[in-house]
Amino acid sequence: AQASIGVTGLAVMGRNLARNLARHGHTVALYNRTGQRTQDLVEQFGSEGEFVPTYSPQEFVAALERPRKIIIMVKAGAPTDAVIDEFTPLLEPGDIVVDAGNAHFADTRRREAALRERGLHFVGAGVSGGEEGALHGPSIMPGGSESSYASLGPLFEDIAAKVDGAPCCTHVGPDGAGHFVKMVHNGIEYSDMQLIAESFDLLRGALGYEPAQIAEVFRTWNSGRLDSYLIEITAEVLAHTDPATGKPFVDIVADQAEQKGTGRWTVQTGLELGVPITGIAEATFARSLSGHVDLRRAARGLAGPDRTAPSVRGSVPDSFADDVEQALYASKVVAYAQGFNQIQAGSAEYGWNIDLGAVAAIWRGGCIIRAKFLDDIRAAYRAESTLPTLLASGEFRTAVEDAQDAWRSVVSTAVRLGIPTPGFSTALAYYDALRAERLPASLIQGQRDYFGAHTYRRVDRAGSFHTTWADDPRVEHEV
Ligand code: 6PG
């Protein structure tokens, strides 16, 4: 056995992870169902480090030092199970199987339990950063046992992105914790992208800016507190011109956003755990809505405000672009606050004991949502690990309070102009609902008690109560 680690599934993500490991001096065994991929990798990139190409599962397993470490990088779902089933009979107690794909954390929990029965370690590792990240330094979110991290950790930390010299990788928690955190990462990614897209739509719709001009606005924002990978690439995409037509690239791309499902999982899990992740939900629904071509066609032409009318256009304040920056920042804080609450809830539900400050720390580099302000989130959770919400904490509280006037102005301008801003609107509604002294939920309780005797609690006495709504007089009973 010559290889310290093996990678199977050599499409672009697997290939780049293998290259990253080899570039860091680790000998990497390679296996792919189609041998040509293995051969191609060695031919094209063999000079980057030590690879051991193999052409059967048996040969692959035999090439690995013990305890064996195998990274699986195939499609989530059935293909992952098929690969696990193929390899487990060949492995020995103590060996470690890593699933680096975007698996559902419930699948990871199931697989971890099944492999543990056989004395094997199963590690669901979230890997973020796309193709470039996998090659040059991703953010890595491994779950699984402590002891598996003891041997895998050094390799992962070696190839992960670094921020201030610290690797963007930490042992997130047992079994499915890593994939859970990666799922929420993707949910936040959806939310971030939607908010940025709404900002673009607002600048264009309300100010009449061209995409190239908006790219400049984003570039400016990227040098401030919004400094992040997603803002940076947004400026690039907006500045790009379609070579075939000479039109702005964003105008020739079909406006139907696709998704592979991680955002949907985040929303489903949020509902199951009872965590109001409204920003992620709206972002996921906004993608879904954009894809409903028939629905949109049927509704096209429904009346809306005339944006060219002086009364409408004249209502856009001069400070609008700056207001959008503030609304974007505040809405982004809401999205992250909700996402971190979801991690908190998942951690409590499954007994993962996730360190939220450490999660924020490893998201500072390598991953798609990497952003300057994750350092502030890290600091907030370092100061208070059980923080109820980021919104009410220190500098976020101040920033959001300072932004609220602009935020309201942007949402009301959007409403007046008929520009849909589900992300901004839901974030502001969340802010207002959380800070409200009283919510109309009391009325909902009354309605429930009226039609279904579902009972209610009172503000002034303990216990459950029901009112006999059909009787005259209506009498309250304690139940
Ligand atoms: C990452 C990305 C990555 C992938 C998304 C895309 O962290 O590197 O999140 O995992 O690009 O899954 O998701 P959609 O296809 O659902 O937009």
CSV table of C-alpha atoms in Angstrom, one decimal, residues 82 94 119 173 188 199 259 278 347 355 386 388 421:
chain,number,residue,atom,x,y,z
A,82,ALA,CA,-24.2,2.1,-4.7
A,94,GLY,CA,-11.2,1.3,11.5
A,119,GLY,CA,-16.7,-1.1,12.6
A,173,GLY,CA,-20.0,17.3,15.1
A,188,ILE,CA,-28.1,30.9,3.0
A,199,SER,CA,-30.9,44.7,-5.5
A,259,GLN,CA,-31.9,24.3,-8.4
A,278,THR,CA,-38.3,32.9,5.9
A,347,SER,CA,-27.7,20.7,16.9
A,355,ASP,CA,-20.0,25.4,17.8
A,386,THR,CA,-25.9,30.6,22.9
A,388,PRO,CA,-30.7,33.7,20.7
A,421,THR,CA,-38.8,42.0,-3.6
